[in-house]
mmCIF file of C-alpha atoms and ligand atoms in Angstrom:
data_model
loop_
_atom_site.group_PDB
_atom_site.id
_atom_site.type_symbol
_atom_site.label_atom_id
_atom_site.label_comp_id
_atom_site.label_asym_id
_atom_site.label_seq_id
_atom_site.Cartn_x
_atom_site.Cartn_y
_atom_site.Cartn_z
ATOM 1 C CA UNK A 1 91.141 291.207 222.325
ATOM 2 C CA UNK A 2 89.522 288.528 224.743
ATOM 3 C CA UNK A 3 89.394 290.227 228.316
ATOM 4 C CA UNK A 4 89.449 287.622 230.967
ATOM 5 C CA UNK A 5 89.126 289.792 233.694
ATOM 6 C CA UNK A 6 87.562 289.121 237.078
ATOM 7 C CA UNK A 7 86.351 292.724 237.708
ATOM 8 C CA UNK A 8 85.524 295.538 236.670
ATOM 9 C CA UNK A 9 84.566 292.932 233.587
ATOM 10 C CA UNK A 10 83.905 292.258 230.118
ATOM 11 C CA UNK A 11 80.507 294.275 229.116
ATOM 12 C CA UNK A 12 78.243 292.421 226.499
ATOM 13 C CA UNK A 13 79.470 294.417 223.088
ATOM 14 C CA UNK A 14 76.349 295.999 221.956
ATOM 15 C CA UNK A 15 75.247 297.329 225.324
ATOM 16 C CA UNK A 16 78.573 299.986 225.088
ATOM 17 C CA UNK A 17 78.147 300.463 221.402
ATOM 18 C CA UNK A 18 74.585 301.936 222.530
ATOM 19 C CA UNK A 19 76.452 303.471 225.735
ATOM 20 C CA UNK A 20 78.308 305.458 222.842
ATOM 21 C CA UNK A 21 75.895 306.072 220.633
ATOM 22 C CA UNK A 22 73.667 307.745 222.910
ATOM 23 C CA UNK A 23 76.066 309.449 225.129
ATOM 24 C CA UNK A 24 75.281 313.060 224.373
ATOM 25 C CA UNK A 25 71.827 313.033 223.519
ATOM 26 C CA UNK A 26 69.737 311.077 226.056
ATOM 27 C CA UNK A 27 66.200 310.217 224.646
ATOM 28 C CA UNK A 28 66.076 313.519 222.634
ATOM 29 C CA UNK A 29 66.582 315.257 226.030
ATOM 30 C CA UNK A 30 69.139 317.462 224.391
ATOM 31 C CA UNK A 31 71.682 316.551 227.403
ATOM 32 C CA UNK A 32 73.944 313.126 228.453
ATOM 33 C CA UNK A 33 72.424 311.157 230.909
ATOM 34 C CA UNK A 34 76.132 311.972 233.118
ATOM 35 C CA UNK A 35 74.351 315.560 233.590
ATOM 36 C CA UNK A 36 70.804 314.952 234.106
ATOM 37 C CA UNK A 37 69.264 315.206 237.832
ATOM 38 C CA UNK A 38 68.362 311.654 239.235
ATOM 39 C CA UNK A 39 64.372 312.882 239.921
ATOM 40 C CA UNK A 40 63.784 313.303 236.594
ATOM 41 C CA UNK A 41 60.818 311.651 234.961
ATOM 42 C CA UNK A 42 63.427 309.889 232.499
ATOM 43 C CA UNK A 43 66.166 308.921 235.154
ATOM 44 C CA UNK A 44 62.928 307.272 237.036
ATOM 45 C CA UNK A 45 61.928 305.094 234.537
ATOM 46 C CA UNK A 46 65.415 303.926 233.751
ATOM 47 C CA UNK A 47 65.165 302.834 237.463
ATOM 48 C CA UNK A 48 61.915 301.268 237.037
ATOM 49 C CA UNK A 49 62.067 299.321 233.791
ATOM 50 C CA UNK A 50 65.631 298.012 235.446
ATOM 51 C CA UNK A 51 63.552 296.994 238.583
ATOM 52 C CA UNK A 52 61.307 295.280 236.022
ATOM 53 C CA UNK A 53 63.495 293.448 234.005
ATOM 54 C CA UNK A 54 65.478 292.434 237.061
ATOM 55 C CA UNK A 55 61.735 291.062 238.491
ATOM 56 C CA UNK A 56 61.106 288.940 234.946
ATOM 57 C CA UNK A 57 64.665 287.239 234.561
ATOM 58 C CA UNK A 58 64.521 286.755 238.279
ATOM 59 C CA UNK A 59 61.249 285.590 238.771
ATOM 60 C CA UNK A 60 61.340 287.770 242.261
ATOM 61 C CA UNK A 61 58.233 287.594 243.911
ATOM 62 C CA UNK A 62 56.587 290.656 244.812
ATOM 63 C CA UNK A 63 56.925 290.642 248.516
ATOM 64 C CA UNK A 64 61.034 290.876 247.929
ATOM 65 C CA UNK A 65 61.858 294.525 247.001
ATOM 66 C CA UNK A 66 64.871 296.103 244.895
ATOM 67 C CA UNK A 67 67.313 298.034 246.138
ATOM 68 C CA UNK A 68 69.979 300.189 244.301
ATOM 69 C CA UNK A 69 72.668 300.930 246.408
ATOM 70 C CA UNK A 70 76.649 301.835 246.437
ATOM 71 C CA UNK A 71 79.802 301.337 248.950
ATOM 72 C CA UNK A 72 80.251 297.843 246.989
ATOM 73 C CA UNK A 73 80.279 294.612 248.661
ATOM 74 C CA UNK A 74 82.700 295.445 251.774
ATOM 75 C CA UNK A 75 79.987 297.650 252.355
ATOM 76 C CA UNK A 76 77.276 295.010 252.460
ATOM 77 C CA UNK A 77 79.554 292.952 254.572
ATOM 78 C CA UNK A 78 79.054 295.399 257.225
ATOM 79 C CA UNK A 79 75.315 296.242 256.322
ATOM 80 C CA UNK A 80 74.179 292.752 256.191
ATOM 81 C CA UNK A 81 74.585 292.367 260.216
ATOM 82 C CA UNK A 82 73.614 295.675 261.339
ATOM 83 C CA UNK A 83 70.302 295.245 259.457
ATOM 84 C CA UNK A 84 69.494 291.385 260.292
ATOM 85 C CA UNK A 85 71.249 290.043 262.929
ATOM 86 C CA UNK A 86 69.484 291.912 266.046
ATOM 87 C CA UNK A 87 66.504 289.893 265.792
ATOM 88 C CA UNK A 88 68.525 287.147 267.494
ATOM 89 C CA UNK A 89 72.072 288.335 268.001
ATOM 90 C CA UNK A 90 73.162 285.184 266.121
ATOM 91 C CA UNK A 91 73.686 284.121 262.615
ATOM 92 C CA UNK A 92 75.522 281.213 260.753
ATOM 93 C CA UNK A 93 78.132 282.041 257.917
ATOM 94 C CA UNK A 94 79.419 279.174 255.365
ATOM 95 C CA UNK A 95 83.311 280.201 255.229
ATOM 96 C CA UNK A 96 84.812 278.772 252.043
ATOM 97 C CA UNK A 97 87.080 281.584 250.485
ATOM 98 C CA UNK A 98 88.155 285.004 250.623
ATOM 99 C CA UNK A 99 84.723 286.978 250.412
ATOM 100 C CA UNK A 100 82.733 284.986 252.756
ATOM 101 C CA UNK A 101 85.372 284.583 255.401
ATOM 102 C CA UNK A 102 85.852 289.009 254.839
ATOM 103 C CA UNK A 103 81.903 288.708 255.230
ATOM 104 C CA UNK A 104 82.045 286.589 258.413
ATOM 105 C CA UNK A 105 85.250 288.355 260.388
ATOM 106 C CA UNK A 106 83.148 292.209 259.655
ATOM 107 C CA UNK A 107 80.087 290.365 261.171
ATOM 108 C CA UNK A 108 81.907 289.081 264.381
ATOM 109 C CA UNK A 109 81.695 292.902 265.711
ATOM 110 C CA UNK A 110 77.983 293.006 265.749
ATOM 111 C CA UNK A 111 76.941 289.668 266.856
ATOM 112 C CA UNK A 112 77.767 286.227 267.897
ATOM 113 C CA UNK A 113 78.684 284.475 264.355
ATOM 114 C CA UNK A 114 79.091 280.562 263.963
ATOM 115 C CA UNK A 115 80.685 279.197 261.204
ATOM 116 C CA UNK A 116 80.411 275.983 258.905
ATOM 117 C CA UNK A 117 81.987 274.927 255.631
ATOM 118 C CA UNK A 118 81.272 274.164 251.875
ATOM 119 C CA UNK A 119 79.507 270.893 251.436
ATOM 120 C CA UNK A 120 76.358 269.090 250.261
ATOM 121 C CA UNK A 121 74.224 270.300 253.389
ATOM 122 C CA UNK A 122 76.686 273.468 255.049
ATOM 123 C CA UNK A 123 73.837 274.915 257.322
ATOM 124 C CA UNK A 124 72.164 271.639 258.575
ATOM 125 C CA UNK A 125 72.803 273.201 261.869
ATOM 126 C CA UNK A 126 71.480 275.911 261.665
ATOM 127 C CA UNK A 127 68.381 276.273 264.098
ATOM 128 C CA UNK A 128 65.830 279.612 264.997
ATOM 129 C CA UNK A 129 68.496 281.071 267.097
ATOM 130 C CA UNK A 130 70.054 282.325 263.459
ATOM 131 C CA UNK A 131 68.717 285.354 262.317
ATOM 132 C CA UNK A 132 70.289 284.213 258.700
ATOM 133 C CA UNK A 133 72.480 281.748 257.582
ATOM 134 C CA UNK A 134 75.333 283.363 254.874
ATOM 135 C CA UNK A 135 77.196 282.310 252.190
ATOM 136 C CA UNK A 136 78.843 283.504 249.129
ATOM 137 C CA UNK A 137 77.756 281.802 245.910
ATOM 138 C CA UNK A 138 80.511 281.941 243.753
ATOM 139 C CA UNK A 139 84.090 282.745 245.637
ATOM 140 C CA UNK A 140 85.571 284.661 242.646
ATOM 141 C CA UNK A 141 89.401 284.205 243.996
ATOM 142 C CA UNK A 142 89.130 280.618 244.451
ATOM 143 C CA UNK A 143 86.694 279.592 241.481
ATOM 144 C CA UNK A 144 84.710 277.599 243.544
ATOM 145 C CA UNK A 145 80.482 277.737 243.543
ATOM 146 C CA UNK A 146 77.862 276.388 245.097
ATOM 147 C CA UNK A 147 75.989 273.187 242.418
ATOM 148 C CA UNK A 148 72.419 274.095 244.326
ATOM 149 C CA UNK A 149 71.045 276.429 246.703
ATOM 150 C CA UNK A 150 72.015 275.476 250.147
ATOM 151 C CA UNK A 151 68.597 275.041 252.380
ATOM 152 C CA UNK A 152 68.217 277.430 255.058
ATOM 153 C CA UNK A 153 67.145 274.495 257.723
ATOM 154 C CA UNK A 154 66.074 276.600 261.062
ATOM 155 C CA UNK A 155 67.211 279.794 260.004
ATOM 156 C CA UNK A 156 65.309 282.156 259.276
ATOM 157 C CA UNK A 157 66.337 282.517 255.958
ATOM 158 C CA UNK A 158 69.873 282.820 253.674
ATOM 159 C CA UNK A 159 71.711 285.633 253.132
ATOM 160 C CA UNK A 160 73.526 285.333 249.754
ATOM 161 C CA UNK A 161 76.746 287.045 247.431
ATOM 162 C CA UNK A 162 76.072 286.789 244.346
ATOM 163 C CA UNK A 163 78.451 289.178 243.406
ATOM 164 C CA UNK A 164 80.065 287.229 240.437
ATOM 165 C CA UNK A 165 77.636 285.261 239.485
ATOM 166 C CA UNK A 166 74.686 287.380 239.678
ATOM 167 C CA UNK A 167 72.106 286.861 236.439
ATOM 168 C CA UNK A 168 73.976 283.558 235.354
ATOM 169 C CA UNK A 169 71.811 281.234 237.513
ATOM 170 C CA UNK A 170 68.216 281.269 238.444
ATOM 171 C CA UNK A 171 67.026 281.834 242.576
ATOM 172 C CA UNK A 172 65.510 280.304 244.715
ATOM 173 C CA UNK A 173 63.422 282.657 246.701
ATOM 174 C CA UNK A 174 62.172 279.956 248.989
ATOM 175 C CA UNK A 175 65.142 279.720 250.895
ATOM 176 C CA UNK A 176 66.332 283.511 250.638
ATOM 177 C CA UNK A 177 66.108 286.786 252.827
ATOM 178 C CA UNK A 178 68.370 288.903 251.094
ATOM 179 C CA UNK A 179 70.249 288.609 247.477
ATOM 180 C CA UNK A 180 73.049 291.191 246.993
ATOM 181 C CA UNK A 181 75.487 292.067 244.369
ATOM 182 C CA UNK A 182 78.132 294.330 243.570
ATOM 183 C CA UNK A 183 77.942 295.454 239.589
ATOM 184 C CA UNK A 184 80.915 295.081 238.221
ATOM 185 C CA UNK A 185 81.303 291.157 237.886
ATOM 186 C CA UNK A 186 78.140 290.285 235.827
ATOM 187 C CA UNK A 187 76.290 293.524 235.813
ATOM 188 C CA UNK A 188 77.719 296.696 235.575
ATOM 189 C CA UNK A 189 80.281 299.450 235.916
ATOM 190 C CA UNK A 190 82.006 299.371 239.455
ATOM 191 C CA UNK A 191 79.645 301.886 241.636
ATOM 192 C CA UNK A 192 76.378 299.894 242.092
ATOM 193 C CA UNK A 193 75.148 296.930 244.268
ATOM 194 C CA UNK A 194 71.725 295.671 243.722
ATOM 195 C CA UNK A 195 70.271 293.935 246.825
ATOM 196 C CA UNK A 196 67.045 292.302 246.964
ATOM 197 C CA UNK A 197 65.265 291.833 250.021
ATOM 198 C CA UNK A 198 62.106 290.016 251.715
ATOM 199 C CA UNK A 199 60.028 293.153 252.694
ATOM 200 C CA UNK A 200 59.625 292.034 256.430
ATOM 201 C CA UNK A 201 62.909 291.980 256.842
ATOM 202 C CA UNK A 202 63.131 295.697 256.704
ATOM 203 C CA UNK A 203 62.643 297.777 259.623
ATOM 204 C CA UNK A 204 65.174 295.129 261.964
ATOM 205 C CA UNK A 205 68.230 297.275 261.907
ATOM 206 C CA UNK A 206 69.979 297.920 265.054
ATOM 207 C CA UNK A 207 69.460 301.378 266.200
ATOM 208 C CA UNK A 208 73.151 303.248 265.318
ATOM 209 C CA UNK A 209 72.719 302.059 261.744
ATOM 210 C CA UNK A 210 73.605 305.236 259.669
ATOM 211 C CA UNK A 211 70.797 306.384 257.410
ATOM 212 C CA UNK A 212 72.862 305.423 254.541
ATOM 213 C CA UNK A 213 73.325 301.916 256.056
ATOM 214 C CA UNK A 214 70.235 300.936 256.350
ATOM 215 C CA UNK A 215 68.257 298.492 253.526
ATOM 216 C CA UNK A 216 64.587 300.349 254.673
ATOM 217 C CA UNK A 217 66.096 303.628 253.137
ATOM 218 C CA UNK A 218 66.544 302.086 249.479
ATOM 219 C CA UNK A 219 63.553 299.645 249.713
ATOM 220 C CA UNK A 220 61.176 302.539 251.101
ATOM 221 C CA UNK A 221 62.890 305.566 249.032
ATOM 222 C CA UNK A 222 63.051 304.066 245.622
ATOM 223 C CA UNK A 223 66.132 303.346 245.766
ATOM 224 C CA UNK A 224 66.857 307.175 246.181
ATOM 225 C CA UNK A 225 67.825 308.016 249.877
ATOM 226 C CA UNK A 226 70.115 310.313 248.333
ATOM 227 C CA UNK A 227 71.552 311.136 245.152
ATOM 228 C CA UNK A 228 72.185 307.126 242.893
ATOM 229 C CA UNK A 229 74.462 306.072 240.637
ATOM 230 C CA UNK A 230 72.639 306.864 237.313
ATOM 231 C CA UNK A 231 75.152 306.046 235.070
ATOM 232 C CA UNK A 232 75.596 302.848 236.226
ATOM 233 C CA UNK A 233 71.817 301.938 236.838
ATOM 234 C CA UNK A 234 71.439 303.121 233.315
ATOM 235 C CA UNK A 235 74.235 300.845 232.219
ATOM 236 C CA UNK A 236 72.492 297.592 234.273
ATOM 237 C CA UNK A 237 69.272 298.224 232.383
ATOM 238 C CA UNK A 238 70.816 298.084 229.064
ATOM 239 C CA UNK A 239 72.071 294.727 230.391
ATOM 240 C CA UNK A 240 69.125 293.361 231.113
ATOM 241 C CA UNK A 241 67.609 294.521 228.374
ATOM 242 C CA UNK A 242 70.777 292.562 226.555
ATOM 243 C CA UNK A 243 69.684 289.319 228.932
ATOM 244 C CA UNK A 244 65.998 289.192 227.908
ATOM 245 C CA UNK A 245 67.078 289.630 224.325
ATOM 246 C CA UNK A 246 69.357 286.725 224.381
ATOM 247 C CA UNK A 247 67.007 284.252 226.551
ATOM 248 C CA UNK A 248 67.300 285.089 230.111
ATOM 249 C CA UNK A 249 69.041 283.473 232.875
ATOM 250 C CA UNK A 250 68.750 280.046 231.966
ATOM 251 C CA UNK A 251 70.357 280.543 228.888
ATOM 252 C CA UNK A 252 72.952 281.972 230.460
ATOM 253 C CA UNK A 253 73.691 279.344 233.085
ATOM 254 C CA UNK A 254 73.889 277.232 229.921
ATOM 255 C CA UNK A 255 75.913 279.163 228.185
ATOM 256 C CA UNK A 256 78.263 279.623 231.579
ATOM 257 C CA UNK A 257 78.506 275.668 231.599
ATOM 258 C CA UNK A 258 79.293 275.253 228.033
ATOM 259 C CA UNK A 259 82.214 277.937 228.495
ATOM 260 C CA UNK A 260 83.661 276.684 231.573
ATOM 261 C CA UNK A 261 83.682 272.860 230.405
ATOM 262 C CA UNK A 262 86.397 273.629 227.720
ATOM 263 C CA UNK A 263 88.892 274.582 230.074
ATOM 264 C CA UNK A 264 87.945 272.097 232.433
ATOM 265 C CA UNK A 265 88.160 269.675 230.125
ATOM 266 C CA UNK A 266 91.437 271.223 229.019
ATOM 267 C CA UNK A 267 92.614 271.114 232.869
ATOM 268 C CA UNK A 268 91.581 267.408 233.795
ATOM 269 C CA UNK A 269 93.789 266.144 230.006
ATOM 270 C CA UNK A 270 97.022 267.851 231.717
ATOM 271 C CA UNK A 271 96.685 267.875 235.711
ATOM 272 C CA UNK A 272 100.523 268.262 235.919
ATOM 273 C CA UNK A 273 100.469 271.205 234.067
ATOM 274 C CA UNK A 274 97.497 272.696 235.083
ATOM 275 C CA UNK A 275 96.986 272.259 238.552
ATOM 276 C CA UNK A 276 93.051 272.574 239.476
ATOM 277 C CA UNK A 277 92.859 271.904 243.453
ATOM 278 C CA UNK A 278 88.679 272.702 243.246
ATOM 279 C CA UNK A 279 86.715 269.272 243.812
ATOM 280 C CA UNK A 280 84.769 268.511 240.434
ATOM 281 C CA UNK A 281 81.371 269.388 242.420
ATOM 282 C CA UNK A 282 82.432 272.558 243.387
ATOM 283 C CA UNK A 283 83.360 273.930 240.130
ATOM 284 C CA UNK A 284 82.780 277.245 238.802
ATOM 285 C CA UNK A 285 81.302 278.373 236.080
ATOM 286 C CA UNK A 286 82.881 281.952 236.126
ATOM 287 C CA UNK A 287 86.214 282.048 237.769
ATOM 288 C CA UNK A 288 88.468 278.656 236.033
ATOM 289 C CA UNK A 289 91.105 279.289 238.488
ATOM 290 C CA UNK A 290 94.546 277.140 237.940
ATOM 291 C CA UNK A 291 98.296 277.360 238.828
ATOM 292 C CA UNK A 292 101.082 275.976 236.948
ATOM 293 C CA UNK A 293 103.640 274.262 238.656
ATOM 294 C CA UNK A 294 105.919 277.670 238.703
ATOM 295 C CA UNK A 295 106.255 280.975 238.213
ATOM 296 C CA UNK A 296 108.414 280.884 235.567
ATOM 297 C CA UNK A 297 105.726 278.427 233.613
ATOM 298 C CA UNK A 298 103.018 280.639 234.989
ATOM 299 C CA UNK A 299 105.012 284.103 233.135
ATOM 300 C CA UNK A 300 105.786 281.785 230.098
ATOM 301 C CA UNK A 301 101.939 281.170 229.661
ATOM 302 C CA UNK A 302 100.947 284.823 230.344
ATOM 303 C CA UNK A 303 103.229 285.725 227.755
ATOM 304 C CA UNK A 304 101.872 282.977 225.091
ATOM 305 C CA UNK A 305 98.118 284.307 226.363
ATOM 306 C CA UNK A 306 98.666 287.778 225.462
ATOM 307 C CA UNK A 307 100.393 287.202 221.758
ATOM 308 C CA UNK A 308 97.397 285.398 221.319
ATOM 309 C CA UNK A 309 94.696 288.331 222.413
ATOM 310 C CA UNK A 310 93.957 286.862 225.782
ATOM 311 C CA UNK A 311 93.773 289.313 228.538
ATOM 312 C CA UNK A 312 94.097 289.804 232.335
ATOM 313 C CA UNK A 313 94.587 285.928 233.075
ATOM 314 C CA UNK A 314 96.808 286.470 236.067
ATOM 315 C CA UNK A 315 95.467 285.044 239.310
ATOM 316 C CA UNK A 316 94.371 287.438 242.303
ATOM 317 C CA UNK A 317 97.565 288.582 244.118
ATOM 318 C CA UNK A 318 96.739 287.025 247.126
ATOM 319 C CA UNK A 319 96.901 283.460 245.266
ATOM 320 C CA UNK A 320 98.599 284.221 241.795
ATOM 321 C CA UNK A 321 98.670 281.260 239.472
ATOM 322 C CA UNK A 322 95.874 282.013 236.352
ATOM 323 C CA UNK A 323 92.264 282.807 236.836
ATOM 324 C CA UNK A 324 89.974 283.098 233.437
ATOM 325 C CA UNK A 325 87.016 285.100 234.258
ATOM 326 C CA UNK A 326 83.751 284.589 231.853
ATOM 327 C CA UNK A 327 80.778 286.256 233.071
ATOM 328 C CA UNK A 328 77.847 286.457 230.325
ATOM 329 C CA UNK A 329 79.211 288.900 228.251
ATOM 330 C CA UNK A 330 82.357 286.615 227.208
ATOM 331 C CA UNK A 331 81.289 284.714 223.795
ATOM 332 C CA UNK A 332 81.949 280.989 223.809
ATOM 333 C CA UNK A 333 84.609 281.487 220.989
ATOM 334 C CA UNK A 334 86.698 283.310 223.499
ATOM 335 C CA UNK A 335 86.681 280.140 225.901
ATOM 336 C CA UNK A 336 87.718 277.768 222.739
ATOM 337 C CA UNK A 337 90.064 280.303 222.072
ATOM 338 C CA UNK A 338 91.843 279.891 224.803
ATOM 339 C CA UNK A 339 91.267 276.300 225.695
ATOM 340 C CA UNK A 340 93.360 276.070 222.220
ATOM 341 C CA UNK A 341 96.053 278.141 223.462
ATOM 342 C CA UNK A 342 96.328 276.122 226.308
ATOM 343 C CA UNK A 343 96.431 272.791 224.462
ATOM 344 C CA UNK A 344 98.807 273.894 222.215
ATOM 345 C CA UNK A 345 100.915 275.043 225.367
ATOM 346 C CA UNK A 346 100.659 271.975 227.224
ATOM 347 C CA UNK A 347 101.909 270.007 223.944
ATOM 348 C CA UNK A 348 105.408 272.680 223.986
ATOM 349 C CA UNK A 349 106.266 272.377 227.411
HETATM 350 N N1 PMP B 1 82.076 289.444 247.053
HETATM 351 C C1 PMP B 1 82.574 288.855 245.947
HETATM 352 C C2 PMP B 1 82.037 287.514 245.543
HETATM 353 C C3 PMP B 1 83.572 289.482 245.211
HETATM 354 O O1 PMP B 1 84.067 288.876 244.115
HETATM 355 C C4 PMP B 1 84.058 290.738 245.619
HETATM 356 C C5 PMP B 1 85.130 291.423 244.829
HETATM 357 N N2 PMP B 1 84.657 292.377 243.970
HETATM 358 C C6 PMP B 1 83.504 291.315 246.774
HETATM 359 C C7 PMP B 1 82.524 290.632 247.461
HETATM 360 C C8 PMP B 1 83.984 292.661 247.276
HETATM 361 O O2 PMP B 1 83.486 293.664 246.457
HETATM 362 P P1 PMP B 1 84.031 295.166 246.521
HETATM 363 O O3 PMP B 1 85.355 295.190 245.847
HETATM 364 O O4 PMP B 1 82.986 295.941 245.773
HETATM 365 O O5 PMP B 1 84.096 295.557 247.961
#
């Protein structure tokens, strides 16, 4: 079965087969790692060799710090402006689909928020007055992405989702203030959101930020303010332990082109079919999202997907159509799987 899923996602194979194989008996600790108390000497180094293996495929620098957090990335959308945007009152957000524009509408109670739009320079604006300049990297409904980093210009730094497409691209910390990303895209089960953050911008928060809010608790507290979600942390390391096994980041953002350029390439042979509204330059790499000229084409070729072992195609429900979600876990023969299936398809109908 080929699961195509946008989230909760596909986890690489061998990271649940070890999941499974280890469930009962954690390290010869006698217990599962679902009952064992978070301050444990063996919980914290779960946490820490995570932390490091996020720093090496990263390349974060040391003055950014990890943070393990939970609440998802609604959460952050509201966290993001109660910890940044006193400093000036004002910030910048790049609306260009679902998750930025939820970002940039939860900001508007906390601040004054200008916008601007996808392009090849989005916050040229953007001047000292802006505590951060936002975006999302990777707008999972629409399947578009950002080709480069934006650059920050005069603010102070970028704020960025990398929600689905965290650990498929390198960073550049250069431009960046914060990093966050909820797990269960690219990383792990639903419950976690890593953020990583320049250390002085902790300690900026306005005043009624709830404990549990704010980034200085994570960053200062080990990422235990109160009690974490092991399990999941647990189930992120084992990723990244897949990640540096399998070449790191770059590898990946190879891998994510290779995988996304057979349905694209599928897409541009039969436009009438598949209709692909995403300029060329704007492409993902994670979400292919596509319509086909109805609904009763679309159920036909949801039907044809699934007697061929491709899964959970269907588009979000707020734009149906067919979205094919391949975060790093998804081997390439899935993608020429179902490039194939669509070929075949568009030579029937
Ligand atoms: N940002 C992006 C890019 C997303 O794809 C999503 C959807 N998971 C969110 C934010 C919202 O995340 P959550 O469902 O955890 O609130």
């Amino acid at each position: 079965m080929w699961n195509f899923s946008a989230g909760p996602a596909q986890l690489p194979k061998t990271v649940l087969e070890q999941v499974h194989a280890r469930l009962f008996n954690f390290q010869g600790c006698g217990c599962s790692i679902l009952e064992m108390g978070h301050r444990t000497d063996e919980i914290r180094a779960v946490f820490a060799t995570l932390e490091e293996n996020l720093r090496t495929l990263l390349q974060i620098p040391r003055h950014f710090d990890l943070m393990f957090m939970q609440g998802g990335g609604r959460m952050q959308f509201a966290m993001v402006p109660m910890n940044f945007l006193q400093e000036t009152g004002c910030a910048i957000y790049c609306v260009d689909g679902t998750w930025s524009k939820g970002a940039q509408e939860r900001a508007l109670r906390y601040g004054q928020i200008q916008t601007c739009s996808m392009g090849a320079d989005p916050f040229a604006r953007a001047t000292a007055e802006h505590a951060y300049a936002y975006y999302c990297d990777n707008e999972t409904i629409h399947g578009k992405r950002f080709a480069c980093t934006p650059r920050k210009h005069g603010a102070r730094g970028l704020v960025t989702d990398m929600s689905s497409n965290f650990l498929s691209r390198p960073i550049d910390w250069e431009e960046m203030g914060l990093v966050w990303a909820a797990a269960q895209k690219n990383f792990a089960p639903a419950g976690l959101t890593v953020g990583i953050v320049r250390r002085d911008w902790l300690n900026m928060a306005y005043s009624y930020t709830p404990t549990m809010m704010n980034y200085a608790s994570y960053a200062y507290g080990h990422s235990m303010p109160n009690t974490p979600p092991v399990f999941q942390v647990y189930v992120a390391k084992l990723v990244t332990d897949w990640l540096l096994a399998e070449g790191g980041v770059e590898r990946m953002d190879r891998r994510a082109k290779a995988r996304s350029q057979l349905l694209y390439d599928v897409l541009d042979q039969y436009p009438d079919l598949y209709v692909h509204e995403v300029p060329r330059a704007f492409r993902s790499r994670m979400n292919v999202v596509f319509h086909l000229p109805n609904e009763e084409l679309t159920q036909e070729f949801l039907s044809v997907a699934r007697q061929n072992d491709l899964y959970y195609l269907e588009g979000h429900r707020s734009v149906g159509g067919i979205r094919a979600s391949m975060y790093n876990a998804m081997p390439i023969e899935g993608a020429r799987r179902l490039a194939f299936v669509m070929k075949e398809f568009a030579k029937k109908v």
